[in-house]
mmCIF file of C-alpha atoms in Angstrom:
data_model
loop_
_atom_site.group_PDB
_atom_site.id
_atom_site.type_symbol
_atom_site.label_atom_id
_atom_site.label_comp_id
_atom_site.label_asym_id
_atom_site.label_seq_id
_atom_site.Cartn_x
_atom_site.Cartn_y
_atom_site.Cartn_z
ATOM 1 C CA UNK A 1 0.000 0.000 0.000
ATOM 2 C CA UNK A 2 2.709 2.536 1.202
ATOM 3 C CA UNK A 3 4.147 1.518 -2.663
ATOM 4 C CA UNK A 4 1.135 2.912 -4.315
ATOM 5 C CA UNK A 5 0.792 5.566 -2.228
ATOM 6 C CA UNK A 6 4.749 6.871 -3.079
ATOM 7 C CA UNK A 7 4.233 5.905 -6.848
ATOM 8 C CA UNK A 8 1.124 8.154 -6.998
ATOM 9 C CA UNK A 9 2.811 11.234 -5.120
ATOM 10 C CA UNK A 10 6.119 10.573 -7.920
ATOM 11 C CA UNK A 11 3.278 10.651 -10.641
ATOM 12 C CA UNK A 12 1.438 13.484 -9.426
ATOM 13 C CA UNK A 13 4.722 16.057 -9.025
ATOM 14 C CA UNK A 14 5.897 14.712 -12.719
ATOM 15 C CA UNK A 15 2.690 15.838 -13.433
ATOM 16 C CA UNK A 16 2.605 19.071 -12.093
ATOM 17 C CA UNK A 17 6.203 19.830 -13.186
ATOM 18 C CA UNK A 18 4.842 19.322 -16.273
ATOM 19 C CA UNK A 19 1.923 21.685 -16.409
ATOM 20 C CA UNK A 20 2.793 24.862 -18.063
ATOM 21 C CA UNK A 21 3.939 28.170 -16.553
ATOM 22 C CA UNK A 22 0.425 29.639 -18.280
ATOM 23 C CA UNK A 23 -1.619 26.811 -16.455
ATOM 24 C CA UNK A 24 0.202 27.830 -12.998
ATOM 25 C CA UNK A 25 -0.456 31.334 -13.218
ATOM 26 C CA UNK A 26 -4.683 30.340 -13.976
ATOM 27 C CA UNK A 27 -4.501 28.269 -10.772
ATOM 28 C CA UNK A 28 -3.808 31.479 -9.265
ATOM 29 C CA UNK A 29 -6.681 32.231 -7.439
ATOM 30 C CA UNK A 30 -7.641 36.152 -6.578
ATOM 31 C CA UNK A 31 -9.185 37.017 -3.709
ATOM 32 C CA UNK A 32 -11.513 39.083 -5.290
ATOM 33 C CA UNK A 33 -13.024 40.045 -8.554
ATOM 34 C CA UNK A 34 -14.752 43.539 -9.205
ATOM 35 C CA UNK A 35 -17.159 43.942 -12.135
ATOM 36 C CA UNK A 36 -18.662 47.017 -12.854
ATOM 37 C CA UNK A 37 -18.892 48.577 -16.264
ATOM 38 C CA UNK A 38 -18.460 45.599 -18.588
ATOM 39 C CA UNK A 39 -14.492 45.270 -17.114
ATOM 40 C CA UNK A 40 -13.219 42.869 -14.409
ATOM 41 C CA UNK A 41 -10.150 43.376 -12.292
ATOM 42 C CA UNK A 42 -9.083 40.798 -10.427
ATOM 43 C CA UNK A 43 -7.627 41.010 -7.328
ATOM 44 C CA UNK A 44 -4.722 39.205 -5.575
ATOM 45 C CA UNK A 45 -2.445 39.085 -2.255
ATOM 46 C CA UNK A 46 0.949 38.788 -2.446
ATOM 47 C CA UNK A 47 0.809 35.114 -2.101
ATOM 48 C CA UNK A 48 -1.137 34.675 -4.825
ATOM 49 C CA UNK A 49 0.432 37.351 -7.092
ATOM 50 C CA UNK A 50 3.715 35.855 -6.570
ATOM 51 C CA UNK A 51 3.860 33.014 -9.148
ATOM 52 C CA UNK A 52 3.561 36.177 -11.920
ATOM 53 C CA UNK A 53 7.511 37.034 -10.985
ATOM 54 C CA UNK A 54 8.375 33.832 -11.316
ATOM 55 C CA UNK A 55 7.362 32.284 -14.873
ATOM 56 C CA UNK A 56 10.064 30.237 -16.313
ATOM 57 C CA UNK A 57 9.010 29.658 -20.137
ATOM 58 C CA UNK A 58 8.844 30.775 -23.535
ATOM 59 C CA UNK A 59 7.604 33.993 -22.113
ATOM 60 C CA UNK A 60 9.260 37.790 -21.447
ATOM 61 C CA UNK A 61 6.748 39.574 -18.616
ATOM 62 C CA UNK A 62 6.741 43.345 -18.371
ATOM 63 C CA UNK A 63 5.096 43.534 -14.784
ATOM 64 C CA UNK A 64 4.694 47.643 -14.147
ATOM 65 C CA UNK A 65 3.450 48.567 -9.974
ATOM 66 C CA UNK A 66 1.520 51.584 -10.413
ATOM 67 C CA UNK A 67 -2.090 53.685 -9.435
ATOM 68 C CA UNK A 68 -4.345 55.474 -10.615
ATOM 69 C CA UNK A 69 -3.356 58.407 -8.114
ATOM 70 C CA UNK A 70 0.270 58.383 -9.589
ATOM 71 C CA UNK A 71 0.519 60.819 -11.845
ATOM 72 C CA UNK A 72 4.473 59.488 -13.439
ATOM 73 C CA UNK A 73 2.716 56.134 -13.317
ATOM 74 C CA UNK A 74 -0.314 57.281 -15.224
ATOM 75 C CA UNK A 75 2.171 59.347 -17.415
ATOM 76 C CA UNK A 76 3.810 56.275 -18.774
ATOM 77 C CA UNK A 77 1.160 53.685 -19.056
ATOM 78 C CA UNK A 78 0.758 54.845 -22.938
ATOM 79 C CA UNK A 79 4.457 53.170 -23.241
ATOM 80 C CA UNK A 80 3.057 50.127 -21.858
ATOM 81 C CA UNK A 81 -0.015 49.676 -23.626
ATOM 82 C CA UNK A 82 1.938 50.575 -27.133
ATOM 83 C CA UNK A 83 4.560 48.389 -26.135
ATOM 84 C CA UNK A 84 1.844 45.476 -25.548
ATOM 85 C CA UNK A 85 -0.039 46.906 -28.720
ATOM 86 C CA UNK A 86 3.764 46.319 -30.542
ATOM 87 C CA UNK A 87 4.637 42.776 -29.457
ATOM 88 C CA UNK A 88 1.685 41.005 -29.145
ATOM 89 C CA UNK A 89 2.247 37.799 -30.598
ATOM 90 C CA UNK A 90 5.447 37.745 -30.218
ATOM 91 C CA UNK A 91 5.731 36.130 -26.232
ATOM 92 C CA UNK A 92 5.676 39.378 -24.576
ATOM 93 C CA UNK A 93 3.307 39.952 -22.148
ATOM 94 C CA UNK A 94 2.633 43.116 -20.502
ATOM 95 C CA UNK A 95 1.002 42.758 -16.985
ATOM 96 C CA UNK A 96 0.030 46.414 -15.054
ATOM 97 C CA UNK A 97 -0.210 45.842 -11.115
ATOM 98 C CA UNK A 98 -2.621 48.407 -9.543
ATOM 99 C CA UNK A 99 -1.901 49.548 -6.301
ATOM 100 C CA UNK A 100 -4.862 51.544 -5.400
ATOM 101 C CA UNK A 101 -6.298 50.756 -2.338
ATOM 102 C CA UNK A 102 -8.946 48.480 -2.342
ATOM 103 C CA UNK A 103 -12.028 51.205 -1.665
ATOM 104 C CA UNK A 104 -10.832 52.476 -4.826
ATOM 105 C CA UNK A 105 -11.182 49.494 -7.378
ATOM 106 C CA UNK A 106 -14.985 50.233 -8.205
ATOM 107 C CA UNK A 107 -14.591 54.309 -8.254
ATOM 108 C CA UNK A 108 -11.590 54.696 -9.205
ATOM 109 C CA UNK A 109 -9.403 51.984 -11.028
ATOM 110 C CA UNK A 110 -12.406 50.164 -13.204
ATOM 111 C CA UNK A 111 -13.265 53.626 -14.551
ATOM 112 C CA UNK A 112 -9.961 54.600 -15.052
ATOM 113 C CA UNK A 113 -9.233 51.859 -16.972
ATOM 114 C CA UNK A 114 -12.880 51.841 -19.339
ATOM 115 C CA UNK A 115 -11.717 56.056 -19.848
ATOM 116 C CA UNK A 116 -7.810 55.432 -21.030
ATOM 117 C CA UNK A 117 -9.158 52.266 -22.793
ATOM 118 C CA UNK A 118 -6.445 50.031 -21.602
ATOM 119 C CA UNK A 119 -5.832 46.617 -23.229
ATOM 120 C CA UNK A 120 -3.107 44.937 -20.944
ATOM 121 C CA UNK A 121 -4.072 42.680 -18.505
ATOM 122 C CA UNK A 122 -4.552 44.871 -15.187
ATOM 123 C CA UNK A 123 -4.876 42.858 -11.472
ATOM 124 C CA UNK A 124 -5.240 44.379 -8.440
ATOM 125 C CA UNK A 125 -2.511 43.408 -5.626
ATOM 126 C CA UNK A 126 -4.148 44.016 -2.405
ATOM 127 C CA UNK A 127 -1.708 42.824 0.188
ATOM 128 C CA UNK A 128 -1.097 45.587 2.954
ATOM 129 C CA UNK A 129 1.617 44.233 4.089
ATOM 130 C CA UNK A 130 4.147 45.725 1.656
ATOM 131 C CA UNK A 131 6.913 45.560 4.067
ATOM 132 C CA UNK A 132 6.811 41.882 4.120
ATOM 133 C CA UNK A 133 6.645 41.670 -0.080
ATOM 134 C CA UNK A 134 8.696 44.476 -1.728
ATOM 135 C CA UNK A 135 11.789 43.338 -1.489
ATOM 136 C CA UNK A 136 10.717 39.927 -2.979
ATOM 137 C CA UNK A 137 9.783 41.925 -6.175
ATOM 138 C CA UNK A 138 13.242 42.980 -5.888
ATOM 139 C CA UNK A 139 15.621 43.332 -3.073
ATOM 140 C CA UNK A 140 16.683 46.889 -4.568
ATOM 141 C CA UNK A 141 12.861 48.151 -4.298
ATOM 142 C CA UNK A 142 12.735 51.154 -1.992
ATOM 143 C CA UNK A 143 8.690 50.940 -2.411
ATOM 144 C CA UNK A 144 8.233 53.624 -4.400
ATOM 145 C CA UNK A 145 6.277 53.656 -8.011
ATOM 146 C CA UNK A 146 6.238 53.238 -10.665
ATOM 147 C CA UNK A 147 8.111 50.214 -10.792
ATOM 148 C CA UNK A 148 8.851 47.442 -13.285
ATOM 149 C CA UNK A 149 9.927 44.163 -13.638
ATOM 150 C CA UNK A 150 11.040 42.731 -17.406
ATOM 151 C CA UNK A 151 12.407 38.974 -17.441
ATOM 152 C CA UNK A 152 12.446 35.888 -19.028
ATOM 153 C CA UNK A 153 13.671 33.048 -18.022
ATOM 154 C CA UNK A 154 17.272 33.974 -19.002
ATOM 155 C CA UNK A 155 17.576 37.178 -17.235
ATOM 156 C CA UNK A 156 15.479 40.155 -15.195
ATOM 157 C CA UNK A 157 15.974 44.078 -14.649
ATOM 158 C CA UNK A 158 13.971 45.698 -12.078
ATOM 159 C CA UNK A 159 13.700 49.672 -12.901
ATOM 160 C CA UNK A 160 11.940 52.020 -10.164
ATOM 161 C CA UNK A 161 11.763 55.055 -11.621
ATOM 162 C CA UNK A 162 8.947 55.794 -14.816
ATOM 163 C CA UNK A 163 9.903 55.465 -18.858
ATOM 164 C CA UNK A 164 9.936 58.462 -20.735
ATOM 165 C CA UNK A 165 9.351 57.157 -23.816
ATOM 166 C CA UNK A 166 8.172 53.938 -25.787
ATOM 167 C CA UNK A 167 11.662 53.945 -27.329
ATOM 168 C CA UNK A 168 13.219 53.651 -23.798
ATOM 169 C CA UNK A 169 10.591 51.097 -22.258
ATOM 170 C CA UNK A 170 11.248 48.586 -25.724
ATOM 171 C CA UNK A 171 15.082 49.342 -25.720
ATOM 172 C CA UNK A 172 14.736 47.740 -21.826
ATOM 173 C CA UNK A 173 12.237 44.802 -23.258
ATOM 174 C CA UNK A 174 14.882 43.764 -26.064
ATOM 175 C CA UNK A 175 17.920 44.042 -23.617
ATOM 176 C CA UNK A 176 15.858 40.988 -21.721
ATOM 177 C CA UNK A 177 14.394 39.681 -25.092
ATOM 178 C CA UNK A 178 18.115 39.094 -26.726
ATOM 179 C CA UNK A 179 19.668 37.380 -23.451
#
């Protein structure tokens, strides 16, 4: 009996170290999900959020912190969409991280996002405790936004500071891309 037991555990971690960094991040689960407006934003902690820094495929992620209240952030989230306009197709994937606090999703974020239009995927990360998750977004990360992580599974840079231009956001992307 103990036999089966052990050759079912073996086959169930091949499987799962099979399943695809896409399939991991869907068994992400949010802890929320506002509607309002035809648009859903889904909402994570950090715990959940996590496995989005960590994807090791085909993939490069552009993961940008920012809020609706941050006016660099909202100044460079053009760059991002164009970027995710410019590459799509081409295993990039641009992910923007809200942090607006979580009173603001409905009022705020949902209509901020339905005004500018924006087509990248958008999630909320509602974790509080930032002190306890920054620095594993990067052990450089004074807290501050915006903020962005580009990797693959080759390499990662982790900029805090905003873009000020498409030209400089891609010339970041394809320093990651060409690793």
């Amino acid at each position: 009996m103990k036999r089966i037991g052990l050759l079912l555990l073996f086959i169930s971690s091949f499987a799962f170290s099979q399943q695809s960094s896409q399939e991991y991040l869907k068994s992400s689960i949010p802890i929320k999900e506002y509607v309002k407006d035809g648009i859903t934003v889904k909402s994570f902690d950090f715990n959940s959020f996590e496995p989005y820094l960590h994807q090791n495929d085909e993939t490069t992620y552009v993961i940008n912190f920012w809020a609706t209240w941050c006016l660099p952030c909202v100044k460079e989230l053009p760059y991002f969409e164009q970027l995710n306009e410019k590459y799509k197709g081409q295993n990039v994937k641009v992910i923007l991280v809200s942090l607006d606090l979580p009173k603001k999703v409905e009022s705020n974020l949902i209509p901020f996002i339905k005004k500018k239009n924006l087509k990248s995927e958008i999630i909320h990360l509602n974790d509080p405790d930032a002190n306890t998750w920054i620095e594993k977004v990067d052990k450089s990360w004074a807290g501050s936004i915006p903020a962005t992580v580009i990797y693959n599974k080759n390499s990662r840079v982790f900029a805090e500071d905003s873009y000020s231009s498409l030209k400089e956001l891609e010339e970041e992307l394809l320093t990651i891309i060409k690793k």
